[in-house]
PDB file of C-alpha atoms in Angstrom:
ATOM      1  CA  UNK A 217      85.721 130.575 149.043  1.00  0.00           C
ATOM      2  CA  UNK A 218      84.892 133.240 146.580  1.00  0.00           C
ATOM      3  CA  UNK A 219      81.801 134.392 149.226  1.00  0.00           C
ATOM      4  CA  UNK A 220      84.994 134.794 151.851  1.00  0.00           C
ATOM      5  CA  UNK A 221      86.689 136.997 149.323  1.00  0.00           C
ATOM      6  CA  UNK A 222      83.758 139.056 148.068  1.00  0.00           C
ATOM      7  CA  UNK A 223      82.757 139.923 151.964  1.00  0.00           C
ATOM      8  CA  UNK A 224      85.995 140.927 152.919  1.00  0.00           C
ATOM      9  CA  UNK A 225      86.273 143.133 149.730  1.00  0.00           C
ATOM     10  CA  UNK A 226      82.823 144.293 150.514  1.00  0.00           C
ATOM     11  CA  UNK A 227      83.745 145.087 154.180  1.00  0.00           C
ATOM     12  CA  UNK A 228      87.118 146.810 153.041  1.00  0.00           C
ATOM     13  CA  UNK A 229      85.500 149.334 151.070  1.00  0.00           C
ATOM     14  CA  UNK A 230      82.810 150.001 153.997  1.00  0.00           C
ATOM     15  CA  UNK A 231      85.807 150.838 156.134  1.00  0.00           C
ATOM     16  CA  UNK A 232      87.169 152.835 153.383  1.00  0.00           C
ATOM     17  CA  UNK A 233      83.847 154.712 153.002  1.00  0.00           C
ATOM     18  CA  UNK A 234      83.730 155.088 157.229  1.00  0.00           C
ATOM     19  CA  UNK A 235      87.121 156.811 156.868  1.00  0.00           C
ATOM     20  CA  UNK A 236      86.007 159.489 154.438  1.00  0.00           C
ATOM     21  CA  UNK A 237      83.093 160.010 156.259  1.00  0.00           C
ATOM     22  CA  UNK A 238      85.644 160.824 159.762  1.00  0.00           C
ATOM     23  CA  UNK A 239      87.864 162.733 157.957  1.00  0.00           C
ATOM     24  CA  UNK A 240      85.099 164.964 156.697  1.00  0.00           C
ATOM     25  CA  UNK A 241      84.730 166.079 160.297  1.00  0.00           C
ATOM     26  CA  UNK A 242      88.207 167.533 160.833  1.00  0.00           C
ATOM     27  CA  UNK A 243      88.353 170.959 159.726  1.00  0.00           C
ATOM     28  CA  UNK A 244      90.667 172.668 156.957  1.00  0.00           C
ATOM     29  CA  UNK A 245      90.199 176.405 157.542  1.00  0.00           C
ATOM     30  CA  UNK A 246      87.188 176.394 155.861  1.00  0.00           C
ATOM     31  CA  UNK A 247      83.761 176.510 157.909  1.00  0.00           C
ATOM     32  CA  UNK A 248      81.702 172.804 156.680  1.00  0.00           C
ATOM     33  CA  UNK A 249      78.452 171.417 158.110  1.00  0.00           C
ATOM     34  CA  UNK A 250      80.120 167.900 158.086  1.00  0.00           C
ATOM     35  CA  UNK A 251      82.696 169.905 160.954  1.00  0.00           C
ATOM     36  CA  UNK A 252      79.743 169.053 163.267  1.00  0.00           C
ATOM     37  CA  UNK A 253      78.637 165.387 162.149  1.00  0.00           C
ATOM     38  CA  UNK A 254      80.126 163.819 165.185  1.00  0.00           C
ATOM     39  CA  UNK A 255      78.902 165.820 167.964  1.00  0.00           C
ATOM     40  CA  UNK A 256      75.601 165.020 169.682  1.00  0.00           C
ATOM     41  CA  UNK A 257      73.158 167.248 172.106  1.00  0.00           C
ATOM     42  CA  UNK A 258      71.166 166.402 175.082  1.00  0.00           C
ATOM     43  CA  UNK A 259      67.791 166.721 173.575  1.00  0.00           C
ATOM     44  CA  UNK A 260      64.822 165.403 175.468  1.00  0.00           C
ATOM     45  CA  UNK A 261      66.883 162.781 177.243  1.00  0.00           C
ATOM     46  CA  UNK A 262      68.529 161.344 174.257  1.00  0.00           C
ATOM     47  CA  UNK A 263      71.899 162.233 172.823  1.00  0.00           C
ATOM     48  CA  UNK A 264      71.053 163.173 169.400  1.00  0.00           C
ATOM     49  CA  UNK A 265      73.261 164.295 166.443  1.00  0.00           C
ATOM     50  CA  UNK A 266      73.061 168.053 165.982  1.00  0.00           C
ATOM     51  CA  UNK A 267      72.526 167.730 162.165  1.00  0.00           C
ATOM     52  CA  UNK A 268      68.867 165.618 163.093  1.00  0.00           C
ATOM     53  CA  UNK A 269      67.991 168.561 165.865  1.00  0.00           C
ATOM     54  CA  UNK A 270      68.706 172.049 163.450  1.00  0.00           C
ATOM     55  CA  UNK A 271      69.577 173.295 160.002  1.00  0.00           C
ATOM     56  CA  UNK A 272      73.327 173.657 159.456  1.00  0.00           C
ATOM     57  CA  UNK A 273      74.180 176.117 157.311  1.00  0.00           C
ATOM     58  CA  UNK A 274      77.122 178.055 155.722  1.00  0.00           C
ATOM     59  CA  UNK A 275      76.275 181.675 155.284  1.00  0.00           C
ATOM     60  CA  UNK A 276      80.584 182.073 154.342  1.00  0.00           C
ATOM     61  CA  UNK A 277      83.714 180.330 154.184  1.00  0.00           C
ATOM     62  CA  UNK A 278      84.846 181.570 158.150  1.00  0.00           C
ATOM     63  CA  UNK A 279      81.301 180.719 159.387  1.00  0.00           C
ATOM     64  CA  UNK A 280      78.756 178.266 160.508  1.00  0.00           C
ATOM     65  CA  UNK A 281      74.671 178.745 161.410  1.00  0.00           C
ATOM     66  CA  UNK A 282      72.640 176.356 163.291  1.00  0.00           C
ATOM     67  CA  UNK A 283      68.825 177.203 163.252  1.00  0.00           C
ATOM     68  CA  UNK A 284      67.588 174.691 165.209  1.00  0.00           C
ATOM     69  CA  UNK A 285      63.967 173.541 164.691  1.00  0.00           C
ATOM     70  CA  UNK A 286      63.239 173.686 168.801  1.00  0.00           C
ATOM     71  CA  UNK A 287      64.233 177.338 170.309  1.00  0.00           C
ATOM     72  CA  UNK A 288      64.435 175.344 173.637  1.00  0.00           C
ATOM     73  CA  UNK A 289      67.103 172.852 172.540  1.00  0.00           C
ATOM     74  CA  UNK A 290      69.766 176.441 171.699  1.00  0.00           C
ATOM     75  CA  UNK A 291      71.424 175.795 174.618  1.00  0.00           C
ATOM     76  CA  UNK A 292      71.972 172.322 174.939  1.00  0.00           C
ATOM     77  CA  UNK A 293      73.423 172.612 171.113  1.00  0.00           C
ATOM     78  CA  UNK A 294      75.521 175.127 172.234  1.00  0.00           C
ATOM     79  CA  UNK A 295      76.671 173.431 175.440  1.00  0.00           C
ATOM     80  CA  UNK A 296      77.548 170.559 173.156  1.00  0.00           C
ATOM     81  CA  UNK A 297      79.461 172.205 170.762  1.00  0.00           C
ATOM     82  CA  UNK A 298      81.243 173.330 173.427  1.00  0.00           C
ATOM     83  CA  UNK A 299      82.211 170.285 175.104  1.00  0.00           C
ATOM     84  CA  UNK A 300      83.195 168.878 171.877  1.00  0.00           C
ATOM     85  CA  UNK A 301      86.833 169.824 171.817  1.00  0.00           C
ATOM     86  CA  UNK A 302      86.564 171.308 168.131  1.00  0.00           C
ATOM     87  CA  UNK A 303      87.733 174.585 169.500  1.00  0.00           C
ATOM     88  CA  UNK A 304      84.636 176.549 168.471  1.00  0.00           C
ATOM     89  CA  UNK A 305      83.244 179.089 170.699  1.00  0.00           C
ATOM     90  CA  UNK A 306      79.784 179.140 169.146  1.00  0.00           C
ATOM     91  CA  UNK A 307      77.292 182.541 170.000  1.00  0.00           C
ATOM     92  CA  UNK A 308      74.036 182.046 170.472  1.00  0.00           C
ATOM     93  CA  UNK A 309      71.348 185.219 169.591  1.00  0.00           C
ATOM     94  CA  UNK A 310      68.475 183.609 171.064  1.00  0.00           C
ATOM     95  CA  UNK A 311      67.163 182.356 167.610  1.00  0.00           C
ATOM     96  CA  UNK A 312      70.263 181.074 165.860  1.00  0.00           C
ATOM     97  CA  UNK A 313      73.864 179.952 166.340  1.00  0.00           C
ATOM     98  CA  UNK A 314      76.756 181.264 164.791  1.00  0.00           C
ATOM     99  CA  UNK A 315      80.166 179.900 164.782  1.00  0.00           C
ATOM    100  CA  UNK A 316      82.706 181.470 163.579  1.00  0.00           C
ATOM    101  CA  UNK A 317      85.999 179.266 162.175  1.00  0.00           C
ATOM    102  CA  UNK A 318      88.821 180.896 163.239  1.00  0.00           C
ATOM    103  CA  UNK A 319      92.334 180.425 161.229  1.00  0.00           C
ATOM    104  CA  UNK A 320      94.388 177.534 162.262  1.00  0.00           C
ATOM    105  CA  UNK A 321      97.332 177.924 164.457  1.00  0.00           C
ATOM    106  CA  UNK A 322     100.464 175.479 163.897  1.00  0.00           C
ATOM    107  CA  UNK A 323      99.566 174.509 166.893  1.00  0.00           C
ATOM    108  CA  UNK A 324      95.769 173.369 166.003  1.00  0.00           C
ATOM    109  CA  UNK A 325      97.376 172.205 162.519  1.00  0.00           C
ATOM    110  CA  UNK A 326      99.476 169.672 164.546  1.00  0.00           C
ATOM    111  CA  UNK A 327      96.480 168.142 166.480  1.00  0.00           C
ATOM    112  CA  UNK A 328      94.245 167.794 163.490  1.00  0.00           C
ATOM    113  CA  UNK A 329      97.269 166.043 161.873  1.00  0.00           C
ATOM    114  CA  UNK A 330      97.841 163.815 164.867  1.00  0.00           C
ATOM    115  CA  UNK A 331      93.868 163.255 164.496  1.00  0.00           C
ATOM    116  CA  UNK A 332      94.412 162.669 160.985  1.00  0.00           C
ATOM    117  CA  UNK A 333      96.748 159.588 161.736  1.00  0.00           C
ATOM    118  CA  UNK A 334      94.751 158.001 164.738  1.00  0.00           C
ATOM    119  CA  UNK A 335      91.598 157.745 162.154  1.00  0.00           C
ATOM    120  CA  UNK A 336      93.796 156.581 159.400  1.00  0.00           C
ATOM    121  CA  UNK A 337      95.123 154.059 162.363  1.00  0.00           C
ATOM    122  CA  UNK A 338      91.624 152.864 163.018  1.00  0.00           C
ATOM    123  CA  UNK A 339      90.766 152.406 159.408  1.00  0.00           C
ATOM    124  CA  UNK A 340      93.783 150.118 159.345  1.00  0.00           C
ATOM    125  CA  UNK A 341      93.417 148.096 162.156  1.00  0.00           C
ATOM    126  CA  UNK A 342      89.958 147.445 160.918  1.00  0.00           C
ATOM    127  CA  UNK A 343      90.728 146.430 157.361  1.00  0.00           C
ATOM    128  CA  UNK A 344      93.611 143.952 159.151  1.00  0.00           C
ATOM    129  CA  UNK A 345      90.883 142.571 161.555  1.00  0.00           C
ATOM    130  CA  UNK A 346      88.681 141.882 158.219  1.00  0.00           C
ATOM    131  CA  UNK A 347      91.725 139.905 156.908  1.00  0.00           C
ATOM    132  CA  UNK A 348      91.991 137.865 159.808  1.00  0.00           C
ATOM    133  CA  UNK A 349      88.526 136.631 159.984  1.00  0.00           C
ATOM    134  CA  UNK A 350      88.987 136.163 156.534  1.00  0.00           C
ATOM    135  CA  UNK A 351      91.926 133.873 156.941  1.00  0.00           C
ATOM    136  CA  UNK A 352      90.719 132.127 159.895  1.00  0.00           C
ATOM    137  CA  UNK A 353      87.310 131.205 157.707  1.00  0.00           C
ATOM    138  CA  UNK A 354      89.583 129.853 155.214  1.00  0.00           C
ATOM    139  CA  UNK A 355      91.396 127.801 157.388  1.00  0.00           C
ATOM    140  CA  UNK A 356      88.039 126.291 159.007  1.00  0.00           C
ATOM    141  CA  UNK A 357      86.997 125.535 155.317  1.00  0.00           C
ATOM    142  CA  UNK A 358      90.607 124.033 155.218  1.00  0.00           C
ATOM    143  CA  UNK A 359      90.031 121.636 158.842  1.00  0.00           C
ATOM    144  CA  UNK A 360      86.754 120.744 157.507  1.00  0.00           C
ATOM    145  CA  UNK A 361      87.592 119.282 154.200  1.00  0.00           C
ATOM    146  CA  UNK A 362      85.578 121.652 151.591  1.00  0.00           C
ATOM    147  CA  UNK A 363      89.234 123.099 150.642  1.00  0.00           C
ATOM    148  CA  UNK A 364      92.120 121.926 149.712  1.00  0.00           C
ATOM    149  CA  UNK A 365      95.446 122.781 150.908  1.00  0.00           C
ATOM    150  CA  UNK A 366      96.294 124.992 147.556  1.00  0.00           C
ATOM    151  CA  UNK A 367      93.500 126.750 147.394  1.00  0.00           C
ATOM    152  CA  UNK A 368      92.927 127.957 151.048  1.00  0.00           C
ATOM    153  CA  UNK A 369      96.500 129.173 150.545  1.00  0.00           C
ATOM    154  CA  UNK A 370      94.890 131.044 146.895  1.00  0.00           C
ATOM    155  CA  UNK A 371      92.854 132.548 148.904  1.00  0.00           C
ATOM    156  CA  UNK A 372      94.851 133.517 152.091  1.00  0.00           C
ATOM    157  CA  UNK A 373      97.138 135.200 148.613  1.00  0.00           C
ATOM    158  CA  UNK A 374      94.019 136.767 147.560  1.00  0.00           C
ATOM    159  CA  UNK A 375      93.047 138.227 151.001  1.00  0.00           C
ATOM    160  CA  UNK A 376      96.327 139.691 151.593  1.00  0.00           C
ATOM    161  CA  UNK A 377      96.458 141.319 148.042  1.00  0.00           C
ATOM    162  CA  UNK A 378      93.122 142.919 148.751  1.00  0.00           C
ATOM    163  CA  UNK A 379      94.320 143.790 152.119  1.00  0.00           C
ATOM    164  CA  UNK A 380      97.671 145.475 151.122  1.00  0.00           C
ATOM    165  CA  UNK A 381      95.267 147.754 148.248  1.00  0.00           C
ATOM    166  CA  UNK A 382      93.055 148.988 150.823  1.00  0.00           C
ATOM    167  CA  UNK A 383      95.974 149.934 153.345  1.00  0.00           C
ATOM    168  CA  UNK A 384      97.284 151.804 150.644  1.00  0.00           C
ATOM    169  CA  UNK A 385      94.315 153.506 149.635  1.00  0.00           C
ATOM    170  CA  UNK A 386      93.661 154.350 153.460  1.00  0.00           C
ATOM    171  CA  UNK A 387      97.471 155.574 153.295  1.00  0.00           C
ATOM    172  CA  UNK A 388      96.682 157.957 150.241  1.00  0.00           C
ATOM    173  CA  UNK A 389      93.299 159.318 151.667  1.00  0.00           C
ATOM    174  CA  UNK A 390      95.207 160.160 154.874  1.00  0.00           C
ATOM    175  CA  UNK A 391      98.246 161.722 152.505  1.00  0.00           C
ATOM    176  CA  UNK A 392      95.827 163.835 151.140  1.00  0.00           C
ATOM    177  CA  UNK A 393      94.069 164.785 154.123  1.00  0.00           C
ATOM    178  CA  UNK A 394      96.635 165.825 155.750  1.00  0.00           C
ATOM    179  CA  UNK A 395      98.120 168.151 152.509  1.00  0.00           C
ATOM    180  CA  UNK A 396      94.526 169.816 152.924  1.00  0.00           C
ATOM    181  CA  UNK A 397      95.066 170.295 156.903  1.00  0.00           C
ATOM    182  CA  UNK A 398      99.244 172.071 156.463  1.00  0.00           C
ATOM    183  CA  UNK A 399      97.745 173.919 153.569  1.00  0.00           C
ATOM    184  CA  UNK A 400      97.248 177.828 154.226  1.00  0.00           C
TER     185      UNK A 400
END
C-alpha cells in the first residue's frame, strides 16, 4: 500500500518536472536556448535534437546563435527550425546561425497561451492516469485479500489528495506561465 502511494507521488512530480521542462520551450519575448529544445534536424539519417548537433548561444536578449559543430549539417538545422512552427526565420552566414526573436504580436501571444493550456492539459491528464492505476492497484490488493476494505479506501483518500495537490500545482505553473507570455 504505502509502495502504491510513494510511486504515484514519485510519478506526479516526474510529470510535474516534464511540464516545466515544455513550458521552457515556449517563448516570452526574450531569445532562450531552451526555445529550441524540442526541435530535431535530419543529421546523418537520424533526427537529432539541435542542442546535441551545435552550440546554442545567446549573444542578446532579441537573439539566438547556433554554431554547429558540422558546417555540413547548417542547412538541415536551418531547414528544421524552419519547419518547426516557432515562427523564427533563422539566417544562416555560412558558419553560424542567427535568429533573431522578434516581439510578440497579440496574435502570437494568443497561440502561445492556447499552447500554454494544451501542455498544462497533458500534464493533467497524465497525473489523472497515475491516479487511476493507482486506484485500480488498490483495488486488486483489495480482490486479493492483502487489504482490507478500510484501508484500500485510506488509500484511494490518499491518492486523490495527492492527486488534487499536483493538479493544482500544474494549475499554478500554467497561471504563471501564462502571466510571463501577456506580459510586455
Amino acid at each position: 500500500m504505502e509502495l502504491i502511494t510513494m510511486d504515484a507521488n514519485e510519478r506526479m512530480d516526474k510529470t510535474l518536472s516534464n511540464l516545466a521542462e515544455n513550458l521552457t520551450t515556449i517563448r516570452t519575448g526574450r531569445a532562450n536556448p531552451n526555445m529550441l529544445d524540442r526541435v530535431e534536424a535530419d543529421y546523418y539519417g537520424a533526427m537529432t535534437p539541435i542542442s546535441q548537433m551545435a552550440t546554442i548561444s545567446v549573444p542578446s536578449s532579441q537573439q539566438l546563435q547556433i554554431s554547429p559543430f558540422d558546417k555540413s549539417s547548417l542547412t538541415d538545422i536551418e531547414k528544421a527550425i524552419i519547419y518547426a512552427g516557432l515562427g523564427f526565420t533563422p539566417t544562416n552566414d555560412g558558419n553560424v546561425i542567427r535568429i533573431n526573436i522578434p516581439t510578440l504580436t497579440e496574435e502570437r501571444r494568443k497561440e502561445l497561451l492556447k499552447q500554454c493550456k494544451s501542455i498544462g492539459e497533458e500534464a493533467k491528464v497524465a497525473v489523472r492516469n497515475i491516479r487511476r492505476d493507482c486506484v485500480d492497484s488498490i483495488k486488486k490488493m483489495e480482490k486479493a485479500g492483502d487489504l482490507g476494505k478500510d484501508q484500500a479506501l485510506d488509500g484511494q483518500d490518499e491518492i486523490q489528495k495527492m492527486t488534487d495537490e499536483h493538479i493544482k500545482l500544474v494549475d499554478e505553473t500554467i497561471a504563471k506561465k501564462e502571466k510571463e507570455v501577456t506580459t510586455l
